[in-house]
Coordinates of C-alpha atoms in Angstrom, one line a residue:
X1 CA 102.7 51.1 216.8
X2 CA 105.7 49.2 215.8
X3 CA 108.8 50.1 216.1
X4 CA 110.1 50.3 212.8
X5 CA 107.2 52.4 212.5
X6 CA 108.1 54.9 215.2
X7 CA 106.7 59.0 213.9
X8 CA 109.8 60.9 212.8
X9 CA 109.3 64.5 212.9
X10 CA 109.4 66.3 209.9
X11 CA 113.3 67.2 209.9
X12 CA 114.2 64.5 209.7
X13 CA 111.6 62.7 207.4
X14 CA 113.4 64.8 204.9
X15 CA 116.7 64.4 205.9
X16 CA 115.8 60.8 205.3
X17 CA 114.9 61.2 201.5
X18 CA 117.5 63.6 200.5
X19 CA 120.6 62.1 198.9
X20 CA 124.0 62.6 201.5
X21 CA 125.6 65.9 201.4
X22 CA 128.9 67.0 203.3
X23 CA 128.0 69.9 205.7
X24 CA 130.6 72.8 204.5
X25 CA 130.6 75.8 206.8
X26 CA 129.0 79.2 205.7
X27 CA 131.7 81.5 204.7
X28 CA 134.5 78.8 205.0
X29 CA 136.7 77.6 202.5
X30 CA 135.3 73.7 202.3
X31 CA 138.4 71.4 203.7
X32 CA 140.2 69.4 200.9
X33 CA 139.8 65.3 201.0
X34 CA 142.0 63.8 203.8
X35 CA 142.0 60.5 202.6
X36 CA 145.0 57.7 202.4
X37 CA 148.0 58.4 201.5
X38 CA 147.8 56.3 198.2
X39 CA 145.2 58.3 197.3
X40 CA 146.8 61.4 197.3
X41 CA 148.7 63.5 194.0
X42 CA 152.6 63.5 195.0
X43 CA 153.5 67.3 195.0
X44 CA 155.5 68.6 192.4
X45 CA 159.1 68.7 193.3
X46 CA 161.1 71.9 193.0
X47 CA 162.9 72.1 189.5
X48 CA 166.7 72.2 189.8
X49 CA 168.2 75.7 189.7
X50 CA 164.9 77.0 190.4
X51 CA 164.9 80.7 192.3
X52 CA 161.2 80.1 193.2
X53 CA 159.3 77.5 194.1
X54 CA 155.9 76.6 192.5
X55 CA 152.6 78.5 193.1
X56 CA 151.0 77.6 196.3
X57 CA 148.1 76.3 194.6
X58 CA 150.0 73.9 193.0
X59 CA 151.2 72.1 196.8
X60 CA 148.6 69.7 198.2
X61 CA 148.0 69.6 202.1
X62 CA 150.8 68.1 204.4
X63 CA 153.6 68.8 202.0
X64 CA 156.1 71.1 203.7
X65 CA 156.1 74.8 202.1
X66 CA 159.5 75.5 200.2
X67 CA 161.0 78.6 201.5
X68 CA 160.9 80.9 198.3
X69 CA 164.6 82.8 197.7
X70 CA 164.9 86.8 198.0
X71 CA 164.6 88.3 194.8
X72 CA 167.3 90.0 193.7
X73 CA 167.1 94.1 192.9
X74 CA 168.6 95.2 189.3
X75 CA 171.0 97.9 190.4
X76 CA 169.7 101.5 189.8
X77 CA 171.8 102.7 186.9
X78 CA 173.0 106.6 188.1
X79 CA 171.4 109.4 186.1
X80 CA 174.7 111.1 185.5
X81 CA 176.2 107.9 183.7
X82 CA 173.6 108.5 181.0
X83 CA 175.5 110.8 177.9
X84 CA 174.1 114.3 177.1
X85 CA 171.1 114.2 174.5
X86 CA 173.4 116.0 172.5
X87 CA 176.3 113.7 172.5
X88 CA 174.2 110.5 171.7
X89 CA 174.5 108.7 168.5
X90 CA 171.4 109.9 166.2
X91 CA 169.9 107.0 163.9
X92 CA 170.9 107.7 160.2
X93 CA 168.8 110.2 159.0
X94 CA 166.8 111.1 162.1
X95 CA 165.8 114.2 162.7
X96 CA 167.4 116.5 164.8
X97 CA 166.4 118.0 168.4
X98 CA 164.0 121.2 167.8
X99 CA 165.6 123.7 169.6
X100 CA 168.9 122.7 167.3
X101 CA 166.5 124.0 164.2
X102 CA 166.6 126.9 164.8
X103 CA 168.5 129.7 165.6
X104 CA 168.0 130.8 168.7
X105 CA 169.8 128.2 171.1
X106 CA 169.0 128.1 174.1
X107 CA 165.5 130.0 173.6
X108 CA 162.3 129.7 172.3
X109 CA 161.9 129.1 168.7
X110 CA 161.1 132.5 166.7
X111 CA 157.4 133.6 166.0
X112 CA 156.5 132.2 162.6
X113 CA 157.0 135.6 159.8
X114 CA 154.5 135.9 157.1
X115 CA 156.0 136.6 153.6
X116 CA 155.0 137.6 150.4
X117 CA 155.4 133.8 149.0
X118 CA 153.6 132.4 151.9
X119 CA 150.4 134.7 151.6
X120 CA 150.1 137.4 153.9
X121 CA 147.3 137.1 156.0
X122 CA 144.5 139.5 155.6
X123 CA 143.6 141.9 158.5
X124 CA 139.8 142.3 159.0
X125 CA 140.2 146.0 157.8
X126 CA 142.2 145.2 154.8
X127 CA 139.2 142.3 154.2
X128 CA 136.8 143.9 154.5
X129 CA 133.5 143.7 156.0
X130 CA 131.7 142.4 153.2
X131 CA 134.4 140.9 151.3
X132 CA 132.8 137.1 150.7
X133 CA 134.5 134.5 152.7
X134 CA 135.4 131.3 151.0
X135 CA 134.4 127.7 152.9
X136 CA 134.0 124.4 151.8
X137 CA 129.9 123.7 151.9
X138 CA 129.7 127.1 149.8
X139 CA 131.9 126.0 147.5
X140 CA 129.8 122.7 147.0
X141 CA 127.2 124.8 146.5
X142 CA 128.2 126.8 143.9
X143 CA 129.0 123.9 141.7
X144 CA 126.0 122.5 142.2
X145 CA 124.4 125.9 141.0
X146 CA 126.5 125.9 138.1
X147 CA 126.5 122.6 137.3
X148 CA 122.8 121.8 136.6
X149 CA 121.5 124.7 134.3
X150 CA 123.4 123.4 132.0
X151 CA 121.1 120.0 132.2
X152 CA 117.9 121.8 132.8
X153 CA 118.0 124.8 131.0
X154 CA 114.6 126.0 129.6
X155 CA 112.8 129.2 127.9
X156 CA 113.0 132.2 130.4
X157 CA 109.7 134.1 131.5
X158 CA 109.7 137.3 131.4
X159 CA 107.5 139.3 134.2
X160 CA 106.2 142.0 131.7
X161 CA 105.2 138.8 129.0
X162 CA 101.5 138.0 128.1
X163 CA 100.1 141.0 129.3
X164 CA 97.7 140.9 126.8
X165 CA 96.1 137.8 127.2
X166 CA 93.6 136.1 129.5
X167 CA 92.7 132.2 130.6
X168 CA 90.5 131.7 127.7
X169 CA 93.2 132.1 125.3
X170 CA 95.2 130.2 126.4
X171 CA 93.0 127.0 126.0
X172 CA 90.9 127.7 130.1
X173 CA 87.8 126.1 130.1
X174 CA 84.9 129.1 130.3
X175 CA 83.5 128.0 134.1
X176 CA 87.8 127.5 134.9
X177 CA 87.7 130.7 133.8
X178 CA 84.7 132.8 135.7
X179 CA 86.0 130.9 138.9
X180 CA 89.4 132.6 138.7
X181 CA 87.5 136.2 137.8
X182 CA 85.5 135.7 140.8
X183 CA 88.4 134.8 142.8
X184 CA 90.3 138.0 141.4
X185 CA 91.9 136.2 138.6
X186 CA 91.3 137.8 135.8
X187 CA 94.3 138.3 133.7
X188 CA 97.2 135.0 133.9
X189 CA 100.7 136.0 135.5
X190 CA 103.8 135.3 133.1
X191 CA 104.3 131.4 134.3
X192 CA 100.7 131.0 134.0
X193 CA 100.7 132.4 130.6
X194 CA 103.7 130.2 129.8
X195 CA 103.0 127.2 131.3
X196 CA 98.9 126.6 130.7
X197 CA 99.4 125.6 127.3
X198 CA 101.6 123.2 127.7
X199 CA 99.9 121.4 130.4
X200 CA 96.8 121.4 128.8
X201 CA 98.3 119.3 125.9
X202 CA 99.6 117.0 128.4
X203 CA 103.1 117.8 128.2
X204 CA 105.4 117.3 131.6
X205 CA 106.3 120.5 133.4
X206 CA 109.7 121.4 135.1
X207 CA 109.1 125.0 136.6
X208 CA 111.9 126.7 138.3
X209 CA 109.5 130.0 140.3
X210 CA 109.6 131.5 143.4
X211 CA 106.8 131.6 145.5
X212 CA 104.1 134.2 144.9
X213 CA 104.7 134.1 141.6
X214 CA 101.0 132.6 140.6
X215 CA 102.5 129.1 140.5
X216 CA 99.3 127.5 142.0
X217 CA 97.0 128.8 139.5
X218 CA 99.2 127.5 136.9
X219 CA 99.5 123.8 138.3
X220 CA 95.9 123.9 139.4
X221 CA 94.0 124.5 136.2
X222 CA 96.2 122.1 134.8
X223 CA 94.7 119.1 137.2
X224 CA 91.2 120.3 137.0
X225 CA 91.3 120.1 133.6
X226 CA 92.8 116.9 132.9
X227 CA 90.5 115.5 135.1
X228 CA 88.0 116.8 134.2
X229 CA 88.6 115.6 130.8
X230 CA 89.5 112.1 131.9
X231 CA 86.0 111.7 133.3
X232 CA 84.3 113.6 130.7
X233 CA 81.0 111.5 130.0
X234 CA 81.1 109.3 133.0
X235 CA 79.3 108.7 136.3
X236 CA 81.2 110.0 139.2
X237 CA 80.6 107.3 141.2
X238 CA 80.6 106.4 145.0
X239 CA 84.2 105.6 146.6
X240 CA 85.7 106.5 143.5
X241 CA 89.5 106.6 143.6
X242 CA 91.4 110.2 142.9
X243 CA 92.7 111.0 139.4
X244 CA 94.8 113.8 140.9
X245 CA 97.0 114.6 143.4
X246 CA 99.2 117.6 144.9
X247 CA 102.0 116.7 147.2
X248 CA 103.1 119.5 149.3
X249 CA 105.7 120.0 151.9
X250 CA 103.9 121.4 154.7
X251 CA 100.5 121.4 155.8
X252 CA 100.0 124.7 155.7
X253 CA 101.1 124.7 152.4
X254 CA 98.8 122.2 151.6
X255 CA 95.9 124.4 153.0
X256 CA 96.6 127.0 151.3
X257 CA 96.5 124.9 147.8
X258 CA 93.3 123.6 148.3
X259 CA 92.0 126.9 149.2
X260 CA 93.2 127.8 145.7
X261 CA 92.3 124.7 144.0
X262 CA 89.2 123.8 145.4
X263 CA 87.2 126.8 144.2
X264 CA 88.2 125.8 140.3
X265 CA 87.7 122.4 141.2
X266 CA 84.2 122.6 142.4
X267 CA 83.1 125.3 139.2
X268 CA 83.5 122.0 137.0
X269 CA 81.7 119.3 139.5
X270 CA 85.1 118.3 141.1
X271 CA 85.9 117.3 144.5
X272 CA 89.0 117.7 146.5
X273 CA 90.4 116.9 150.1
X274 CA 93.0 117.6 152.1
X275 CA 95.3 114.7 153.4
X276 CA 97.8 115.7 156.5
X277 CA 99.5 115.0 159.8
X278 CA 98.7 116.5 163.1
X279 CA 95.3 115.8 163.0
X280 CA 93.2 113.1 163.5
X281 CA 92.6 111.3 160.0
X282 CA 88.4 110.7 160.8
X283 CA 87.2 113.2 158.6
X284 CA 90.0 112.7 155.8
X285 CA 89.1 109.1 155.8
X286 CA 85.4 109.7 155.4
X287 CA 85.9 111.9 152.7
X288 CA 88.4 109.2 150.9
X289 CA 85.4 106.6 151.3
X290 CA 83.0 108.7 149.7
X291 CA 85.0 109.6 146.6
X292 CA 87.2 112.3 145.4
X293 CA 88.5 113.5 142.7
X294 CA 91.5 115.6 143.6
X295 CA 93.8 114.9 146.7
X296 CA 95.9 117.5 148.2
X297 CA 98.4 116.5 151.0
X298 CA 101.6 115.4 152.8
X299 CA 104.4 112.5 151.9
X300 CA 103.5 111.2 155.0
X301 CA 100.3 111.1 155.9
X302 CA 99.4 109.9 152.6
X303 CA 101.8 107.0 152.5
X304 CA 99.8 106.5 156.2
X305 CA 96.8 105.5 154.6
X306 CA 97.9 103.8 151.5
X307 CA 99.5 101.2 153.9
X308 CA 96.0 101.4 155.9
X309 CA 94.0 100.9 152.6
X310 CA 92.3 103.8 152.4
X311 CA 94.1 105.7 149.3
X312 CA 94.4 104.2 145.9
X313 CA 96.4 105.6 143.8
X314 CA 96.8 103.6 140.8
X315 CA 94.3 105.4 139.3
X316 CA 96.0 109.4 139.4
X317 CA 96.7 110.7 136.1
X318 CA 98.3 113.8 136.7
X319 CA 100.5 114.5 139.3
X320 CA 101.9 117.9 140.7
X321 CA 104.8 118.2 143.1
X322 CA 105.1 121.9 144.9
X323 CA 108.6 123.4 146.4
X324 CA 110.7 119.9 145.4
X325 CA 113.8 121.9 147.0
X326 CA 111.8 122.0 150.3
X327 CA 111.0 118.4 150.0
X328 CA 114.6 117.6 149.3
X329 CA 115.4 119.8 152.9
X330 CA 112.8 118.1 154.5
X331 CA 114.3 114.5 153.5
X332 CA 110.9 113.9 151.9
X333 CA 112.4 112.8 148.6
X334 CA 112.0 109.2 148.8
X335 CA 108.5 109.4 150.0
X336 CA 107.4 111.1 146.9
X337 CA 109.4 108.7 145.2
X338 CA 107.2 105.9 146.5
X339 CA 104.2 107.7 146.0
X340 CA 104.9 108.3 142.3
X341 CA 105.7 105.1 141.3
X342 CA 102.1 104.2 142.8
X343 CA 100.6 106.5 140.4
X344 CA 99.4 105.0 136.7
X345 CA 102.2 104.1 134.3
X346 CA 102.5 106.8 131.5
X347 CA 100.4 109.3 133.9
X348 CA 101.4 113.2 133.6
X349 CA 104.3 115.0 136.3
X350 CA 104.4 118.5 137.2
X351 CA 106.7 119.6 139.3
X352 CA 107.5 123.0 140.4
X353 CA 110.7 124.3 142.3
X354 CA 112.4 127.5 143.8
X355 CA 115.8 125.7 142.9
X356 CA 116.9 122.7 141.6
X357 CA 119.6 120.2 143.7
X358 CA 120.8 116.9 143.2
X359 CA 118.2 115.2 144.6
X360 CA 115.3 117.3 142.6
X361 CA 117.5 116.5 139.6
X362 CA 117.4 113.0 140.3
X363 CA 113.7 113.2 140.6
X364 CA 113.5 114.7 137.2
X365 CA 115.5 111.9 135.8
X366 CA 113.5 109.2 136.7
X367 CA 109.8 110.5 136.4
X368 CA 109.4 113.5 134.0
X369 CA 109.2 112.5 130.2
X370 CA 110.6 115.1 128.0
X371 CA 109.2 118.2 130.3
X372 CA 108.7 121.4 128.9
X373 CA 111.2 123.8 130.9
X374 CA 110.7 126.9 132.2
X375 CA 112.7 129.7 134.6
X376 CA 110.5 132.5 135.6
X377 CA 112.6 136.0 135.3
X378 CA 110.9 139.2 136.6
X379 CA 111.5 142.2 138.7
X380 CA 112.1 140.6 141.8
X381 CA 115.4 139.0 140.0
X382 CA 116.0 142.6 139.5
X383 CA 115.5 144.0 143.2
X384 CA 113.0 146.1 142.2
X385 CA 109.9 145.4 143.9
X386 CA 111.5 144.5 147.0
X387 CA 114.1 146.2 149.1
X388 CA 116.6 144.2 151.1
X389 CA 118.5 145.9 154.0
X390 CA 121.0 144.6 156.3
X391 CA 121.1 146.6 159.5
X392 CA 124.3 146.0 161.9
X393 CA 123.1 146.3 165.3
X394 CA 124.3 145.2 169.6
X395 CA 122.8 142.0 170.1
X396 CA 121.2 143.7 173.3
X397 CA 119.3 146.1 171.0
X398 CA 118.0 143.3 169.0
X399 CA 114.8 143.2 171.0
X400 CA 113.8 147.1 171.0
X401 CA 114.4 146.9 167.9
X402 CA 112.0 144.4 166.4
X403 CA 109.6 146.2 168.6
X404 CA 110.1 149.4 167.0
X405 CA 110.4 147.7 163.4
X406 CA 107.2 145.5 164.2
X407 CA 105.0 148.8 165.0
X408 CA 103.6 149.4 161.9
X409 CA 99.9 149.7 160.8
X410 CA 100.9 146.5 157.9
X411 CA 101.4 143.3 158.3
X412 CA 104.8 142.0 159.6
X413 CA 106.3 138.3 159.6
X414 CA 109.3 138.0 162.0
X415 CA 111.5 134.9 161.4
X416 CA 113.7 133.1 164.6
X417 CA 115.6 130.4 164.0
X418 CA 114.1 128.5 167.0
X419 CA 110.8 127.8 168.7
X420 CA 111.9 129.2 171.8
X421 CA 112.8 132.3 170.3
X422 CA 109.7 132.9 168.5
X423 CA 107.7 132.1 171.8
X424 CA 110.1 135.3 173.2
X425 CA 109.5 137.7 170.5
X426 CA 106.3 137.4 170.9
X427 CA 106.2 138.0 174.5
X428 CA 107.8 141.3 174.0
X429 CA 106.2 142.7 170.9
X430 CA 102.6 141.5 173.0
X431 CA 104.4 143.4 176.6
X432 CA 104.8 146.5 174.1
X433 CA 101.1 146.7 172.8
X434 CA 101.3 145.1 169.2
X435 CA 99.4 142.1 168.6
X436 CA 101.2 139.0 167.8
X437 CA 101.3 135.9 167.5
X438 CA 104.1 132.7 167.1
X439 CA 103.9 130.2 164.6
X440 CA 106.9 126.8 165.1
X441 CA 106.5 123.3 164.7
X442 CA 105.4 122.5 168.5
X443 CA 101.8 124.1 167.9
X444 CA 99.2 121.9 166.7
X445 CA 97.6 122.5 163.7
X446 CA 94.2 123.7 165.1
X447 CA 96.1 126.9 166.4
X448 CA 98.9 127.2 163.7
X449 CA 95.8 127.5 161.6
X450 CA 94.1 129.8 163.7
X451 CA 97.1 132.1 164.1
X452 CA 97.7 132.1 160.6
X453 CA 93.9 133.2 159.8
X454 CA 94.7 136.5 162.4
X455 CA 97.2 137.3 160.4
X456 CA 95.4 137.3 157.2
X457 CA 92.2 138.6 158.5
X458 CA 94.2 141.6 159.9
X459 CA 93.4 140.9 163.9
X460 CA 96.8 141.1 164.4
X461 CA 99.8 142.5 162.7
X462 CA 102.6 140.4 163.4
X463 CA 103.1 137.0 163.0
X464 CA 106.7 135.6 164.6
X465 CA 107.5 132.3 162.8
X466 CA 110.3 129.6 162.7
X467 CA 112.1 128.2 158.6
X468 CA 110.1 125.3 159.2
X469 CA 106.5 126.7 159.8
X470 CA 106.9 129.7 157.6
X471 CA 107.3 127.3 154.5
X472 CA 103.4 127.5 154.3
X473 CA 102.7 130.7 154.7
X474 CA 101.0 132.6 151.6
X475 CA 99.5 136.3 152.6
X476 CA 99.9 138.3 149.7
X477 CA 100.1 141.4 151.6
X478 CA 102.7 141.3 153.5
X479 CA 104.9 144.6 154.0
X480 CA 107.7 144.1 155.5
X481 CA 110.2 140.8 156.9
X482 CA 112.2 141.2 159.7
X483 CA 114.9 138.6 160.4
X484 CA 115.8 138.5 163.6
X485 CA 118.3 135.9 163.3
X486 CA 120.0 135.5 160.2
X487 CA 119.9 132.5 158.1
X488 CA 121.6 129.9 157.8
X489 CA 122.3 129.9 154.1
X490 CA 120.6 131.5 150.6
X491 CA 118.6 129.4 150.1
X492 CA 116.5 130.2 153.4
X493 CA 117.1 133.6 152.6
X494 CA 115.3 133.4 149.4
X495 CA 112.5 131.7 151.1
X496 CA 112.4 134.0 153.5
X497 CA 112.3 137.3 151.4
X498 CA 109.7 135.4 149.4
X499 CA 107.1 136.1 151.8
X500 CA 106.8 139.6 150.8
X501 CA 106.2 141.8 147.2
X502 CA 104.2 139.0 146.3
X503 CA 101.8 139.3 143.3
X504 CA 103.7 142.2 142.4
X505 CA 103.5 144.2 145.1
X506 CA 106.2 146.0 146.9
X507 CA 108.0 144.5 149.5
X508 CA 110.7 145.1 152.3
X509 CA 112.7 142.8 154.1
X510 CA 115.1 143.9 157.1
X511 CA 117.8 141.3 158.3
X512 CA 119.7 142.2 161.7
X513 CA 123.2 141.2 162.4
X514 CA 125.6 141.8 164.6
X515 CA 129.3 142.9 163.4
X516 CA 131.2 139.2 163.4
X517 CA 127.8 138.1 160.9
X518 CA 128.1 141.2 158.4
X519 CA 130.5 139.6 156.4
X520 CA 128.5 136.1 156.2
X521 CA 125.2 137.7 155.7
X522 CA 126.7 139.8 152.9
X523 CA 128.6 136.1 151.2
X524 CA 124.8 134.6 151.6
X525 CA 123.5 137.7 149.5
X526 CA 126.1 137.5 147.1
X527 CA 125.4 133.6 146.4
X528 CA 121.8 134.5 145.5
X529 CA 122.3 137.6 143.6
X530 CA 121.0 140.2 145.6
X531 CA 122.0 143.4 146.3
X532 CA 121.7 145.2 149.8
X533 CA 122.1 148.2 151.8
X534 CA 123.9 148.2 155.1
X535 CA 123.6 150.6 158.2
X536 CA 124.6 150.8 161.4
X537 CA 121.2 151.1 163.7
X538 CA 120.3 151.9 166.7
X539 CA 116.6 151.5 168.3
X540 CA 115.3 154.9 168.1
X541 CA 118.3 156.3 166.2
X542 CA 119.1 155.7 162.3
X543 CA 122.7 156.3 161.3
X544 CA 124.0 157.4 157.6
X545 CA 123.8 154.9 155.3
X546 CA 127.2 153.4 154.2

């Protein structure tokens, strides 16, 4: 082997074909260039007068380091040579020291004095304990309140009106008519009465009801027929797309319609299905392929399968919206707003409310052409056919004393404001030997179902519920409401208390407090016009009546 040609080992075969590097030390600081002298910056001298010298990053190697002066400490000035804060020279028209306003020097400043022209503050006894207490969201409210019947003001229903008529009369449909006798139907309620004829001609309806009031009768009929008549003479045909539809808030609420609806429906040859979340949407798409006629469901599962291209809408006529103040709570406003403008141009809008906000009033504006108005007014209005008592109680009676409310041979609905609480209650009235069971949002709606069919089948008596859940719940024979924890505002109250004295029927509802919430419960009472008894109560001991 030549040598030119000598084997290198492998170290330094690579050293061979790597460009040079300078080897630096690991951890060092790398050495500056120590070349010629020519090559290297002159440092920078020391400026005249200076007290320093420059920063030693600014002096190259070799030059000699400049001995840096002493600084010199700014004497202390003495405390004492400082004038009195009194004595000092105040700015023109600064404000003086606080202890000089006033007129005790030296001390504290006096304890403020209410007078006569200040307001003298109210003691609790003085107050009151139901005097109503003043606060900025209830003062929104109430102009809200009085703002839009002014806008919206319609004919007023009277409970004890068209007594003496029945669904034929007023323009029913005879199998319409035989399918609400069979389902106990046989005479219309007052907004039924009121509102039939109207929708029948075709006329947009603004309904301000409560619920039980026979509001679902009144929209329903209204859809079946209007459908009915729209496809009068035709082929219902396979896939067919819906010519009505039924928004509600809840699905539970939406059950309960169709359990309503469907029945008239079907009389005529009419379909319907139900459309919401929390279930699988298998069986609502198969029904939507095959072809309905009616669809009853949820903002959002709806707008789900509009974007999937399952629902078509542009082919509803007639339109119903149930609870819009719910909606409007449940920030489900837009959604419908979305839906509605899918719906056919010039198409017919129900919409039926509790109350009426901003928001429904907006909804008003912009889809309902020159409704026909109407306020339902009955007995309930006058606290007749249901009692409301407020019972002042220890918070650690609460519990003994929903048990001892809750055993009763009717049916009871207790109302929590949380999940967690309902899931208690329920522990407690079942540890005591009364059957119950909780209804909240966590639950799917396989057993929120189920638990609502005990209920109303009568396996159990007591059904604990949250605001939320409770929306949907329509048992007509409810006897008493219990609130375990008060609500937060009228309007829940109202919803609330609407669960019993349904249909006409007598009704009780009980809400518990403790003494700091007497005066808040008795504000929310007064905001929604009803009048109240209040006790002091004890579990197993009723006090007089005050």
């Amino acid at each position: 082997m030549p040598a030119n040609q000598q084997r290198r080992s492998p170290a330094a075969k690579n050293q061979s074909n790597k460009p040079f590097r300078s080897s630096r030390p690991t951890g060092k600081k790398p050495a500056r260039f120590d070349g010629p002298a020519q090559n290297r910056r002159p440092s920078r001298p020391v400026r005249e007068g200076a007290d320093f010298a420059d920063s030693p990053r600014e002096r190259r190697d070799g030059d000699a380091p400049v001995a840096r002066k002493p600084r010199q400490k700014r004497p202390a000035a003495a405390f004492d040579s400082r004038p009195p804060r009194r004595q000092r020279p105040d700015a023109e028209g600064a404000r003086a020291p606080r202890r000089e306003r006033h007129d005790a020097e030296g001390g504290r400043p006096p304890r403020r004095e209410w007078s006569d022209n200040q307001g003298a503050r109210p003691s609790r006894d003085k107050r009151g304990a139901h005097q109503p207490r003043k606060n900025r969201a209830d003062k929104s409210r109430k102009n809200v309140v009085e703002a839009l019947p002014e806008r919206f003001r319609g004919t007023v229903v009277e409970a004890d009106a068209h007594i003496d008529q029945s669904f034929s009369s007023l323009g029913v449909g005879k199998s319409i008519a035989q399918a609400l006798a069979e389902a106990g139907a046989h005479s219309p309620f007052a907004i039924q009465a009121a509102t039939i004829p109207d929708g029948l001609a075709g006329r947009d309806l603004l309904v301000r009801s409560h619920t039980g009031s026979g509001k679902t009768i009144a929209f329903g009929v209204t859809v079946v027929e209007a459908v009915l008549r729209a496809g009068s003479g035709k082929r219902r045909e396979y896939a067919r797309t819906p010519k009505g539809l039924i928004v509600a808030p809840t699905r539970e609420l939406a059950l309960q319609i169709d359990k309503v609806v469907q029945p008239i429906a079907r009389a005529v040859g009419l379909f319907t299905t139900q459309v919401y979340g929390g279930v699988p949407q298998g069986k609502q798409v198969g029904a939507l392929r095959r072809g309905v006629d009616i669809v009853i469901g949820t903002p959002g599962r709806l707008e789900d399968l509009i974007k999937q291209g399952h629902l078509d809408l542009s082919g509803v006529i007639v339109s119903t919206i149930d609870e819009a103040d719910h909606m409007a709570e449940l920030g489900f406003i837009e959604p419908v707003q979305r839906l509605l403008t899918l719906t056919a141009d010039g198409g017919q809008r129900l919409l039926f409310s509790a109350t009426l906000d901003h928001q429904v009033a907006s909804l008003v504006d912009q889809f309902l052409n020159n409704p026909a108005i109407y306020e339902l007014h009955d007995s309930r209005d006058d606290h007749t056919s249901v009692s409301h008592e407020v019972y002042t109680i220890s918070p650690k009676d609460k519990v003994a004393m929903v048990q001892e409310l809750a055993d009763t041979n009717g049916k009871v609905l207790v109302f929590t404001r949380t999940r967690r609480a309902a899931e208690d209650y329920r522990d407690h009235l079942e540890d005591a030997g009364i059957r119950a069971v909780d209804l909240h949002g966590d639950l799917n709606q396989n057993r929120r179902t189920r638990n609502l069919a005990q209920l109303t089948s009568g396996r159990v008596n007591v059904l604990v519920a949250t605001d939320v859940a409770a929306r949907g719940i329509h048992v007509d024979d409810v006897d008493l409401v219990i609130q375990a924890d008060q609500p937060d505002d009228s309007k829940t109250y109202v919803h609330r208390a609407g669960r019993t004295g349904r249909a006409g029927k007598t009704g009780r509802v009980i809400t518990l407090t403790s003494g700091r919430g007497e005066a808040r419960v008795a504000d929310m009472l007064g905001q929604a016009g009803i009048e109240a008894t209040y006790s002091q109560r004890r579990p197993s001991r009723v006090s007089e009546t005050y």
